[in-house]
PDB file of C-alpha atoms in Angstrom:
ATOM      1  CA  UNK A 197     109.805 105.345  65.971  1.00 65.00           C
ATOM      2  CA  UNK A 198     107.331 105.642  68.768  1.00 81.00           C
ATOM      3  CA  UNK A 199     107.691 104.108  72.522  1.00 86.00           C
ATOM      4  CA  UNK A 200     104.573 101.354  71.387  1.00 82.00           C
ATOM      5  CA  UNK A 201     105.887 100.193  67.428  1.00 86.00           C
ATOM      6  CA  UNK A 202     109.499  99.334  69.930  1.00 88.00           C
ATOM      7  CA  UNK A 203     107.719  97.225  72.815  1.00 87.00           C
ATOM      8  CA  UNK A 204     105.700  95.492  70.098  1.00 87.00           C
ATOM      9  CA  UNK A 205     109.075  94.567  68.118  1.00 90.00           C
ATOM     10  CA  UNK A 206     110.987  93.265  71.002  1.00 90.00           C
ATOM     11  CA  UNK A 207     107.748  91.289  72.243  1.00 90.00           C
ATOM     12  CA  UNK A 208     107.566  89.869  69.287  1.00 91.00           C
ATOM     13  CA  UNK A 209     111.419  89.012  68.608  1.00 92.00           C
ATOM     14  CA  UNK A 210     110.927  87.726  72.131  1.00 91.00           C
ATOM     15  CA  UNK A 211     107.342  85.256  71.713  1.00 91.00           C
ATOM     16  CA  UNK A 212     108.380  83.847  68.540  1.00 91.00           C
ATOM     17  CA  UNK A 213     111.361  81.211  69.782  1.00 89.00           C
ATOM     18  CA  UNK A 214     110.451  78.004  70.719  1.00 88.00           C
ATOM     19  CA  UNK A 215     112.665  78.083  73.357  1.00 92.00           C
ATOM     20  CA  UNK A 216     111.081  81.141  75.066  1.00 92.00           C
ATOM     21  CA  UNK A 217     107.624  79.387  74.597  1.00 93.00           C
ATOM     22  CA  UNK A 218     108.751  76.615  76.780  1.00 95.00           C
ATOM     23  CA  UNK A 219     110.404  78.507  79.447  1.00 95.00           C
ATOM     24  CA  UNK A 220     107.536  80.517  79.800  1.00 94.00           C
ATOM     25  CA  UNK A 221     104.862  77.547  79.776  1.00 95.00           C
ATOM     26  CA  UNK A 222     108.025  76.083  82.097  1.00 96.00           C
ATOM     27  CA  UNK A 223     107.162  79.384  84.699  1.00 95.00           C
ATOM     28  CA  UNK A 224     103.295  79.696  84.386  1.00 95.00           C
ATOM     29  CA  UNK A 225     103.073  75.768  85.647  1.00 95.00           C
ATOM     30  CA  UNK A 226     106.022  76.152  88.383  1.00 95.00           C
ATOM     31  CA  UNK A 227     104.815  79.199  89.831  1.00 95.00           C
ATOM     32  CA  UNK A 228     101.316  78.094  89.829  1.00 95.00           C
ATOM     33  CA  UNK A 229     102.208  75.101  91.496  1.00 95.00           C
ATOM     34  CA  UNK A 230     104.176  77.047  93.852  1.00 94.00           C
ATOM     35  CA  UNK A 231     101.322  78.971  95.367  1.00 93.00           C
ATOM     36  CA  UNK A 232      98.858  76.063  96.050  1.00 95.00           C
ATOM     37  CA  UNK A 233     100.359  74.209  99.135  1.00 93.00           C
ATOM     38  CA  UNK A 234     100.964  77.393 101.528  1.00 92.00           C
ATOM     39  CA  UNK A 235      97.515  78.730 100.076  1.00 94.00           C
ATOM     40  CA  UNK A 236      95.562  75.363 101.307  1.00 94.00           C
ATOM     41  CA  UNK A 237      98.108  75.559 104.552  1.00 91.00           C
ATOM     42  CA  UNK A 238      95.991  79.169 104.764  1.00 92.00           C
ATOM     43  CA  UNK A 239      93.155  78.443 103.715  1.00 93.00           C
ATOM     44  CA  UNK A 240      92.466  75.152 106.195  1.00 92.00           C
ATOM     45  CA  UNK A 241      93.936  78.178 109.008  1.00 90.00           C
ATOM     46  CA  UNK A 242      96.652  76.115 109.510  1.00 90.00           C
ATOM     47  CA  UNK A 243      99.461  78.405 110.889  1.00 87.00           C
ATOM     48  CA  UNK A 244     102.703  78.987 108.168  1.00 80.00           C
ATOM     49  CA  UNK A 245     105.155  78.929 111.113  1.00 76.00           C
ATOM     50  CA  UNK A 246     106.337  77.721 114.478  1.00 76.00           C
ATOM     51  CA  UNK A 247     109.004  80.130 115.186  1.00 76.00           C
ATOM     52  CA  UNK A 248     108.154  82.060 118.625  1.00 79.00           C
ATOM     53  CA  UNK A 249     107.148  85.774 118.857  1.00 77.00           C
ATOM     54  CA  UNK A 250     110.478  86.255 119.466  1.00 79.00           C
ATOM     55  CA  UNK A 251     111.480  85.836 116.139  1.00 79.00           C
ATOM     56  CA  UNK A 252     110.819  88.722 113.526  1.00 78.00           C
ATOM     57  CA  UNK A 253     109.017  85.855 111.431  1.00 78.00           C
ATOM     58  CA  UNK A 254     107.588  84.007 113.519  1.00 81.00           C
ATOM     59  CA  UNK A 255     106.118  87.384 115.378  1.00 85.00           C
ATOM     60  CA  UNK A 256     104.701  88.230 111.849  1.00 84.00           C
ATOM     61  CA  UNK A 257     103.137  85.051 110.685  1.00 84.00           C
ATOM     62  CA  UNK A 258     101.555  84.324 114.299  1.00 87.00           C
ATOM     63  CA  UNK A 259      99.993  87.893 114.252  1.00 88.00           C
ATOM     64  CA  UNK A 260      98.436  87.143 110.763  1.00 87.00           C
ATOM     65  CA  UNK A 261      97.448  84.193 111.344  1.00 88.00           C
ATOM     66  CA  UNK A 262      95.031  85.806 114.104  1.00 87.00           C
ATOM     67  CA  UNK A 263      93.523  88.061 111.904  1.00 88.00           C
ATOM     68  CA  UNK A 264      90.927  85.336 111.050  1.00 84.00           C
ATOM     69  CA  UNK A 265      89.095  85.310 107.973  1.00 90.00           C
ATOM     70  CA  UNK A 266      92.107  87.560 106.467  1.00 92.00           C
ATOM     71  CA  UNK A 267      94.351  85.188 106.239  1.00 92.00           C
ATOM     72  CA  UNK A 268      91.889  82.597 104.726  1.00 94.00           C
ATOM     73  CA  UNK A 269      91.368  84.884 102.323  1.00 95.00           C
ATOM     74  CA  UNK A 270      95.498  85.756 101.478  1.00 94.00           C
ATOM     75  CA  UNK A 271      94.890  81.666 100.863  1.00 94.00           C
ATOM     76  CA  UNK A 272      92.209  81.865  98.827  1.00 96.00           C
ATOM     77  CA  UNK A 273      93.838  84.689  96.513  1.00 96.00           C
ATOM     78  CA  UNK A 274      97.189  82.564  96.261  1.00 96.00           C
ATOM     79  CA  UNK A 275      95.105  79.735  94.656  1.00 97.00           C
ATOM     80  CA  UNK A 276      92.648  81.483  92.417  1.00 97.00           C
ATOM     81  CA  UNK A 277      95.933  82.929  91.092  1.00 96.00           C
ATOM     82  CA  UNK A 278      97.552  79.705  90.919  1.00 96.00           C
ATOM     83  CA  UNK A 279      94.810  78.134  89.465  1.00 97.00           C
ATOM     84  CA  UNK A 280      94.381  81.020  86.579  1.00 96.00           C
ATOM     85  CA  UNK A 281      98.161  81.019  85.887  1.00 95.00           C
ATOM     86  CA  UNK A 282      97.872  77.068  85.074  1.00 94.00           C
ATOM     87  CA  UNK A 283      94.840  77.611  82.495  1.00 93.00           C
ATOM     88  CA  UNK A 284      96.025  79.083  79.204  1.00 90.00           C
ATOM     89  CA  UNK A 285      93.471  80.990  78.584  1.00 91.00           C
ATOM     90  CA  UNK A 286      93.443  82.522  81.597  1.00 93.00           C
ATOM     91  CA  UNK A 287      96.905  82.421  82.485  1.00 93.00           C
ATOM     92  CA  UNK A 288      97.506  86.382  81.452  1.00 92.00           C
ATOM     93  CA  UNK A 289      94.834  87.230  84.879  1.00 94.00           C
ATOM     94  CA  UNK A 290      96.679  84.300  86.684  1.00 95.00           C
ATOM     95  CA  UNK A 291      99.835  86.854  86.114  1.00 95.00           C
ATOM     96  CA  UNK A 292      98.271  89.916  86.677  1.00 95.00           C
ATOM     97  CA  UNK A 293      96.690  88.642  90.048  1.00 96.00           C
ATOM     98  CA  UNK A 294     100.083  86.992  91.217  1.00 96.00           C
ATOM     99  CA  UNK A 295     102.933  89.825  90.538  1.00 97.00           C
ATOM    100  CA  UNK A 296     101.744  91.910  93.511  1.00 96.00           C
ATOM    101  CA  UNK A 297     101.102  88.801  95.743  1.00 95.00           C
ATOM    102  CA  UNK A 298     104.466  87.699  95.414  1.00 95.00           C
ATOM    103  CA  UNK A 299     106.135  91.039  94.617  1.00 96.00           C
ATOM    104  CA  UNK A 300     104.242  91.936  98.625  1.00 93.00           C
ATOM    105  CA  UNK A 301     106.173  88.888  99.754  1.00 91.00           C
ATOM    106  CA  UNK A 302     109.300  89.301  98.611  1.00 92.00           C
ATOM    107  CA  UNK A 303     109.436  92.416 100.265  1.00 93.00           C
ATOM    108  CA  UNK A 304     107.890  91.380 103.664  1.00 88.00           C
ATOM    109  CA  UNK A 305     110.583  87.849 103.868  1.00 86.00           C
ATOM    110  CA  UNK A 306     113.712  90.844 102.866  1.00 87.00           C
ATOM    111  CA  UNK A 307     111.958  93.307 106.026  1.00 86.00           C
ATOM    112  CA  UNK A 308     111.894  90.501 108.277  1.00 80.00           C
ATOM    113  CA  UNK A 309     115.096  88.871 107.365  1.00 75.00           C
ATOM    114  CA  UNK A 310     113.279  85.595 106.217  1.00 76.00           C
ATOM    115  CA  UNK A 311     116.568  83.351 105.849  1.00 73.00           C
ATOM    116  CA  UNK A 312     116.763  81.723 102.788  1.00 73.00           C
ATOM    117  CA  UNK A 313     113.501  82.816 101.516  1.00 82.00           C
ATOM    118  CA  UNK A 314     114.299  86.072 100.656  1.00 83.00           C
ATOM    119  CA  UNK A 315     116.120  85.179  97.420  1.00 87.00           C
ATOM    120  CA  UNK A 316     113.548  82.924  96.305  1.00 90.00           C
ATOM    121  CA  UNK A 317     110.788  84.941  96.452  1.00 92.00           C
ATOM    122  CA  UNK A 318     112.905  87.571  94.347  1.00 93.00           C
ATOM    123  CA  UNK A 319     113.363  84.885  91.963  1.00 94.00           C
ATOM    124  CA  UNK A 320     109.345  84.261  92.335  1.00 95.00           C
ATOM    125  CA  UNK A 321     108.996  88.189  91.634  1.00 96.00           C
ATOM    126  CA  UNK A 322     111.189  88.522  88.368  1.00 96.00           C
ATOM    127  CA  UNK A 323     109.270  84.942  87.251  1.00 96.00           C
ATOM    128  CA  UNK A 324     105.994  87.164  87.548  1.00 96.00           C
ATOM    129  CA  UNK A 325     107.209  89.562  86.166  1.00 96.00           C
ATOM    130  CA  UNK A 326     108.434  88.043  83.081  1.00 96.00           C
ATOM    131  CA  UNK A 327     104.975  86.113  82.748  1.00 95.00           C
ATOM    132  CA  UNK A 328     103.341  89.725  82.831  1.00 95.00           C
ATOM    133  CA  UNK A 329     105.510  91.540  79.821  1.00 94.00           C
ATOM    134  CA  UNK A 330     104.946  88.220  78.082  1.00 93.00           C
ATOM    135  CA  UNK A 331     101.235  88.910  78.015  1.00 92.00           C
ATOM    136  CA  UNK A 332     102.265  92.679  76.208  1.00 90.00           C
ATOM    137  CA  UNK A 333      99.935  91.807  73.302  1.00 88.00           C
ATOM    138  CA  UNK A 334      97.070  91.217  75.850  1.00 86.00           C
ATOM    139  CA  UNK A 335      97.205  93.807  78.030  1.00 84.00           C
ATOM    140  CA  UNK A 336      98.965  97.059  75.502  1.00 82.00           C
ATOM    141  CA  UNK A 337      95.077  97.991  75.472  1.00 77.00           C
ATOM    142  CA  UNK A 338      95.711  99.383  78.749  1.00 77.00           C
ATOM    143  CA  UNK A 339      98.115 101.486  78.073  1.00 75.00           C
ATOM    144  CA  UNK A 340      98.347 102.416  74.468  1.00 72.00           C
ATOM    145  CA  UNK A 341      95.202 102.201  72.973  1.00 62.00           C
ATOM    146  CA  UNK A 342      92.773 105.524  73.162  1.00 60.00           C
ATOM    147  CA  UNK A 343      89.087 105.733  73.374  1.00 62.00           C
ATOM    148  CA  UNK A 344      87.559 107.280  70.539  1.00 64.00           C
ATOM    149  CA  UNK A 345      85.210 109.630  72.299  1.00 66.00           C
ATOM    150  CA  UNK A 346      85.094 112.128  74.926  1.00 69.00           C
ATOM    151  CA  UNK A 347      82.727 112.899  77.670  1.00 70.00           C
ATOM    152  CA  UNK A 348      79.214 115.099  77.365  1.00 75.00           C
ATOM    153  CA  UNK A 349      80.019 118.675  77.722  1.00 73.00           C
ATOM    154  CA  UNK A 350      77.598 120.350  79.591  1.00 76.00           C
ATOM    155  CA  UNK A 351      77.023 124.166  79.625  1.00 79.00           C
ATOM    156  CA  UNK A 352      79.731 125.750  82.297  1.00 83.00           C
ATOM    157  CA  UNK A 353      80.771 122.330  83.497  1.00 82.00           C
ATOM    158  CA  UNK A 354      84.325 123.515  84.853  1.00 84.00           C
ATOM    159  CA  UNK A 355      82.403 125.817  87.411  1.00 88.00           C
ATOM    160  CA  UNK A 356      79.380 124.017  88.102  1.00 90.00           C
ATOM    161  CA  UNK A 357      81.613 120.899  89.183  1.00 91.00           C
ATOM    162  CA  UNK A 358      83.559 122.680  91.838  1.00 92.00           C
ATOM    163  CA  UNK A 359      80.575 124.682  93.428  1.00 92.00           C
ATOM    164  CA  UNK A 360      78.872 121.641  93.141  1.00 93.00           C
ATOM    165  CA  UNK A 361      81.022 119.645  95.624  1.00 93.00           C
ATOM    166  CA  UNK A 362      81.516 123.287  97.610  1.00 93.00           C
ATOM    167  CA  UNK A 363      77.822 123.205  98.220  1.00 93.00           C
ATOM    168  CA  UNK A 364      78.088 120.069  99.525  1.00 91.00           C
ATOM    169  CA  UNK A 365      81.172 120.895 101.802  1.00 89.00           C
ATOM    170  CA  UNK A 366      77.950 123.551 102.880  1.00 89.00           C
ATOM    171  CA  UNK A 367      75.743 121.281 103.456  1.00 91.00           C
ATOM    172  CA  UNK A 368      78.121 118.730 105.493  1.00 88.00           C
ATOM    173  CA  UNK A 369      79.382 121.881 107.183  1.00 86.00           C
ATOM    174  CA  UNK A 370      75.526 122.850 108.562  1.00 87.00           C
ATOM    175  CA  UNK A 371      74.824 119.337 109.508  1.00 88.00           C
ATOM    176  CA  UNK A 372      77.868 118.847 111.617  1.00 83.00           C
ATOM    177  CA  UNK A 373      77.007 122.529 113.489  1.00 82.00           C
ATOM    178  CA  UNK A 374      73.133 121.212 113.764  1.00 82.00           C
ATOM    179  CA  UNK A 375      74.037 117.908 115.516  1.00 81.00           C
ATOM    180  CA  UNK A 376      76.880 119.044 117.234  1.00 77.00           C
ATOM    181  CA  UNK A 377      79.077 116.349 115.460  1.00 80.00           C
ATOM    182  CA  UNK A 378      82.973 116.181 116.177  1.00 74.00           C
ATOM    183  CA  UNK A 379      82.532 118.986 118.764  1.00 76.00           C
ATOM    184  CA  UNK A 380      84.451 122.189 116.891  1.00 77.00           C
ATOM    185  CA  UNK A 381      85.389 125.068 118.725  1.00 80.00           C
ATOM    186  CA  UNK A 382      84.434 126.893 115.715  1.00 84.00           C
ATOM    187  CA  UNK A 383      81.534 125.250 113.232  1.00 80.00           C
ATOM    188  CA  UNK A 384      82.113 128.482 110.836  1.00 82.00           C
ATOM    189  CA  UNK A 385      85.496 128.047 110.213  1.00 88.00           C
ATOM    190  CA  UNK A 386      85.138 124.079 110.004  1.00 86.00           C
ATOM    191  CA  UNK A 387      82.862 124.852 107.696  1.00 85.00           C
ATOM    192  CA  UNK A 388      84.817 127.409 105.739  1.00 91.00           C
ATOM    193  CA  UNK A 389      87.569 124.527 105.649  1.00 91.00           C
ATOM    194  CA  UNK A 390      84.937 122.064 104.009  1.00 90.00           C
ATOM    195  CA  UNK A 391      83.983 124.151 101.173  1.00 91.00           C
ATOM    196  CA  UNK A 392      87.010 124.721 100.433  1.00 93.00           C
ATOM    197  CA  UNK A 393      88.098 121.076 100.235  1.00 93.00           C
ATOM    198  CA  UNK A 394      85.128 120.507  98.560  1.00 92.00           C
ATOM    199  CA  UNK A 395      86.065 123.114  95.856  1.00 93.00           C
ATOM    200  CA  UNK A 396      89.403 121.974  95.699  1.00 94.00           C
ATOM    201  CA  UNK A 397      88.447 118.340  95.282  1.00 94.00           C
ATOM    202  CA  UNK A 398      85.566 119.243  92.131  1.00 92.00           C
ATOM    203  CA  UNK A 399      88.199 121.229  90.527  1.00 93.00           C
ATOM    204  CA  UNK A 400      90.075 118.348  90.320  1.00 93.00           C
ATOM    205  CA  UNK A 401      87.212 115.772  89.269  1.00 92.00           C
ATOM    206  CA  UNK A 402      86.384 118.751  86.728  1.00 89.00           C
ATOM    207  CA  UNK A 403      89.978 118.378  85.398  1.00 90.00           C
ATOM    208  CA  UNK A 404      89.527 114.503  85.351  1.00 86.00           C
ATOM    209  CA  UNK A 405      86.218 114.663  83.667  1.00 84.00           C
ATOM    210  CA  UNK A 406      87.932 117.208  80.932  1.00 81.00           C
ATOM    211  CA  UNK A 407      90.265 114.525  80.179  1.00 80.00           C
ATOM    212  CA  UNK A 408      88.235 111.262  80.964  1.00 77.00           C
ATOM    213  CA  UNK A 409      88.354 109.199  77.335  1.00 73.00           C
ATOM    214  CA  UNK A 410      84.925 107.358  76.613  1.00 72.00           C
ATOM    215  CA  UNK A 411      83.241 105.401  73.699  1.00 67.00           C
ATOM    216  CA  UNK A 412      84.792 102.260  71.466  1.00 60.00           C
ATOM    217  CA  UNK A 413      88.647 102.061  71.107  1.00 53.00           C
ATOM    218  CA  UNK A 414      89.926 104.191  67.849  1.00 50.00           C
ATOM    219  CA  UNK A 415      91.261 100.865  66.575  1.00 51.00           C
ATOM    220  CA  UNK A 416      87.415  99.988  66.120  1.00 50.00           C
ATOM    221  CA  UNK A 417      87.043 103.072  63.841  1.00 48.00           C
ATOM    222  CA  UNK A 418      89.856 101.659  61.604  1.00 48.00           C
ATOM    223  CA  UNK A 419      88.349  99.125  60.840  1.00 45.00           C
ATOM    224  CA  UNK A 420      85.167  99.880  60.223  1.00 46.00           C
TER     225      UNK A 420
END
């Protein structure tokens, strides 16, 4: 039995309780109403603490809060998330958006020895978490589903992509000798450095581009 038949089993021995369905409609509308008071607090650059420099936290918070617009917009992605997570039908990009906002936190309040906190945003994190697997059915696309095509082959495309982006390590090479730009002791081996970085980088978007899946999904061709 393959990796994708087992997820889709246990997701849906999982979905189908009533009981599950109400936890989980229980954690979409706690943790979205969670994020929306410190995400106003931010986004009306109000500061989130008092505590002195001194403090580990308060050092933290009081240098963020100086970063201006930043930290307006750490508000502003708090409540877009909160306010996805508490529409249904939006609720599996409410999930999406708030696992690494509040995984990021949970591991900044354990750095800084946030008392108290610490634990809850773990809580917060696992909460996510479970509100991400629960959207499986949603987002299994991702992950399991192939594209039926494959990209245009070209005549000699695994060699003309790498001399390709050598000639431009060339090209960057003579302009930075003509201007005089980052002042090299020696342009022609700066140079000789850049085309091979450039080589080395098109052989590997020459490798990507081998592999790169395009077209409809190959569950489309099934059912047509």
């Amino acid at each position: 039995m393959s990796i994708e038949k087992i997820l889709d089993g246990l997701h849906a021995s999982v979905v189908n309780r009533w009981w599950t369905q109400l936890f989980t409609a229980f954690v979409r509308v706690l943790l979205g109403l969670a994020f929306i008071p410190p995400s106003i607090k931010k986004i009306r650059n109000i500061p989130f603490t008092v505590l002195p420099d001194s403090n580990p936290v308060g050092a933290y918070f009081n240098a963020l809060y100086h970063t201006g617009f930043y930290y307006e917009f750490i508000g502003w992605s708090q409540l877009l998330a909160a306010v996805l997570l508490l529409i249904p039908r939006t609720s599996h990009l409410g999930a999406l958006l708030f696992l690494p906002i509040i995984v990021n936190i949970a591991v900044l309040t354990n750095s800084v020895g946030f008392v108290g906190t610490w634990l809850l945003t773990i809580l917060m994190s696992l909460a996510a978490l479970h509100l991400v697997c629960w959207e499986y059915d949603r987002l299994k696309p991702v992950i399991f589903r192939d594209r039926s095509g494959s990209p245009f082959r070209f005549k000699y495309w695994f060699i003309a992509i790498p001399l390709f982006f050598a000639a431009g390590g060339v090209v960057v090479s003579g302009i930075f000798a003509l201007l005089r730009i980052g002042n090299f002791p020696n342009y022609l081996l700066t140079g000789l450095v850049l085309v091979g970085l450039g080589l080395g980088f098109g052989v590997a978007v020459a490798i990507h581009y081998r592999f790169m899946s395009v077209g409809k999904l190959a569950s489309e061709d099934r059912i047509e």
